[in-house]
Amino acid sequence: MVRRRTLNLGLFNLKLDPDIETLTLISISNLFDCIQSTVYFQQPQSTPQRPSFIMAPAATIPAVSVTASINPKEASHTNHGQELANKTPLQAMSHGDVVLPGIPTHPDFASHRKWQLEHMTAAFRHWHREGYVEGMSGHISVRDPEFPNAFWTNPLGRHFGLLKVSDMILVNLDGAVIGGNRTRPPNTAGFLIHAAVHKARPDAHSICHCHSIYGKAWSVFGRRLEMLTQDSCKFRGDAHSVYNSYGGVVLGSEEGDRIAEALGPKGKGCILRNHGLLTVGKTVDEAAFLFTSMEASCRVQLLAEAAAANGSPKVLITDEEANFNFDVESDPEICYCEFQVYYDLEDELSNGSFKN
């Protein structure tokens, strides 16, 4: 009779079942969703012995390392200067003679304002689908195109998935509501954070903040994201920072000012310790996409940290490659275009009803 064997390797169980000629990899970590995958091995031909595995290289399970040190990859010798020569990042990403449309221009303030509010509302609808709703927490702001000392934001106590353009509130940097929806107030914490960042960063036309799960989880370490993946490189160097303090629920202007200071003059995102994430952009589309990407990067970081606890070293992206990825993927027009796939979905599923 052939016995089923189970090998314990740190975070994982390897279940060997020669009867069905499979090896099942089951995660036993209770921090993340259960992952189960199956690969095939060659059954022994004679007396019982350790099975020999026949796998594609990508499926091979490496020997467990006894060190958790970071092992950077050798620098690439790719001539990235040639890849972007005389091209914008959007042109470089568009193969052939048709280039994906970038950020549109508008003939007047009214059409620009309407466009901004529609995209802002779609961002909230997308956040709902991503599971970012947590009661009344979370807010997005967009600077008004005609009145740069005022910004639009969402009302307190309205579910992200129900928001429409007509729900949005226009508030100036002094805190006075000067337009839009008058049936609900804006969030006090939201106003204080957003007003401080808008004052400190005139280039930041939109700001996103909410209490997403993986952003909150990673924030408790008070650490920056590592350049683990291509997507993480949007936040390389001074493109992201950590606000390494926690002053409770933001009900005073001092906390908002400190968050704005931590973001810095070039920051695209900030990890607020014990709190969540904040991103900024030239458009609401850019800020919203960067938020989604930063949240995903926090999730990857947490998964990598859990696996690294087993002793396997993390291989980081080199500075050269991280800088190249940053130049392409963090470009405002690229980030704008990235968000359009979500905007189009919300428009289609709602039949455009969120634009009212």
Short mmCIF file of N, CA and C in Angstrom, two decimals, residues 214-227 235 237 239-246 269-277 297-298 301-302:
data_model
loop_
_atom_site.label_atom_id
_atom_site.label_comp_id
_atom_site.label_asym_id
_atom_site.label_seq_id
_atom_site.Cartn_x
_atom_site.Cartn_y
_atom_site.Cartn_z
N TYR A 214 -5.37 46.17 3.16
CA TYR A 214 -3.94 45.86 3.08
C TYR A 214 -3.08 47.08 3.34
N GLY A 215 -3.58 48.25 2.96
CA GLY A 215 -2.87 49.48 3.30
C GLY A 215 -2.78 49.67 4.80
N LYS A 216 -3.90 49.42 5.49
CA LYS A 216 -3.89 49.53 6.96
C LYS A 216 -2.96 48.50 7.58
N ALA A 217 -3.02 47.27 7.06
CA ALA A 217 -2.19 46.20 7.63
C ALA A 217 -0.70 46.52 7.48
N TRP A 218 -0.29 46.96 6.28
CA TRP A 218 1.13 47.28 6.08
C TRP A 218 1.53 48.52 6.86
N SER A 219 0.60 49.44 7.06
CA SER A 219 0.95 50.70 7.74
C SER A 219 1.41 50.49 9.17
N VAL A 220 1.01 49.39 9.80
CA VAL A 220 1.36 49.20 11.22
C VAL A 220 2.86 49.01 11.42
N PHE A 221 3.59 48.68 10.35
CA PHE A 221 5.04 48.50 10.46
C PHE A 221 5.78 49.83 10.36
N GLY A 222 5.12 50.87 9.90
CA GLY A 222 5.79 52.15 9.74
C GLY A 222 6.95 52.09 8.77
N ARG A 223 6.82 51.26 7.74
CA ARG A 223 7.90 51.05 6.77
C ARG A 223 7.46 51.41 5.36
N ARG A 224 8.43 51.82 4.55
CA ARG A 224 8.17 52.06 3.14
C ARG A 224 7.97 50.75 2.39
N LEU A 225 7.34 50.83 1.23
CA LEU A 225 7.24 49.68 0.35
C LEU A 225 8.60 49.40 -0.28
N GLU A 226 8.92 48.14 -0.46
CA GLU A 226 10.12 47.76 -1.19
C GLU A 226 9.78 47.62 -2.67
N MET A 227 10.79 47.74 -3.51
CA MET A 227 10.58 47.61 -4.95
C MET A 227 10.59 46.12 -5.31
N PHE A 235 6.13 53.90 -6.99
CA PHE A 235 6.35 54.60 -5.72
C PHE A 235 7.81 54.58 -5.29
N GLY A 237 11.68 55.69 -4.58
CA GLY A 237 12.33 56.91 -4.09
C GLY A 237 11.40 57.83 -3.34
N ALA A 239 8.82 59.22 -4.35
CA ALA A 239 7.44 59.17 -4.82
C ALA A 239 6.49 58.65 -3.74
N HIS A 240 7.04 58.06 -2.68
CA HIS A 240 6.16 57.72 -1.55
C HIS A 240 6.92 57.85 -0.24
N SER A 241 6.19 58.00 0.83
CA SER A 241 6.78 58.25 2.14
C SER A 241 5.91 57.60 3.20
N VAL A 242 6.39 57.69 4.44
CA VAL A 242 5.64 57.18 5.59
C VAL A 242 5.41 58.32 6.57
N TYR A 243 4.16 58.52 6.94
CA TYR A 243 3.87 59.43 8.04
C TYR A 243 3.95 58.59 9.30
N ASN A 244 5.10 58.64 9.96
CA ASN A 244 5.41 57.69 11.03
C ASN A 244 4.95 58.19 12.38
N SER A 245 3.69 58.55 12.44
CA SER A 245 3.08 58.99 13.69
C SER A 245 1.59 58.67 13.59
N TYR A 246 0.93 58.71 14.71
CA TYR A 246 -0.52 58.54 14.69
C TYR A 246 -1.11 59.40 15.79
N GLY A 269 2.30 59.15 -3.08
CA GLY A 269 1.56 58.39 -2.09
C GLY A 269 2.22 58.47 -0.74
N CYS A 270 1.43 58.28 0.30
CA CYS A 270 1.95 58.32 1.66
C CYS A 270 1.26 57.23 2.48
N ILE A 271 2.06 56.49 3.23
CA ILE A 271 1.55 55.47 4.15
C ILE A 271 1.36 56.13 5.50
N LEU A 272 0.12 56.21 5.96
CA LEU A 272 -0.18 56.83 7.25
C LEU A 272 -0.20 55.73 8.30
N ARG A 273 0.79 55.72 9.18
CA ARG A 273 0.95 54.63 10.13
C ARG A 273 -0.30 54.43 10.97
N ASN A 274 -0.70 53.15 11.11
CA ASN A 274 -1.88 52.77 11.89
C ASN A 274 -3.17 53.40 11.37
N HIS A 275 -3.19 53.77 10.09
CA HIS A 275 -4.32 54.54 9.57
C HIS A 275 -4.73 54.07 8.18
N GLY A 276 -3.84 54.18 7.20
CA GLY A 276 -4.20 53.82 5.83
C GLY A 276 -3.28 54.47 4.82
N LEU A 277 -3.80 54.68 3.62
CA LEU A 277 -3.01 55.22 2.51
C LEU A 277 -3.59 56.53 2.01
N SER A 297 0.11 46.88 -3.93
CA SER A 297 1.53 46.73 -3.57
C SER A 297 1.69 46.39 -2.10
N CYS A 298 0.82 46.96 -1.25
CA CYS A 298 0.85 46.61 0.17
C CYS A 298 0.47 45.15 0.37
N GLN A 301 3.42 43.07 -0.65
CA GLN A 301 4.47 43.19 0.37
C GLN A 301 4.16 42.29 1.57
N LEU A 302 2.91 42.27 2.01
CA LEU A 302 2.54 41.43 3.14
C LEU A 302 2.70 39.95 2.81
#
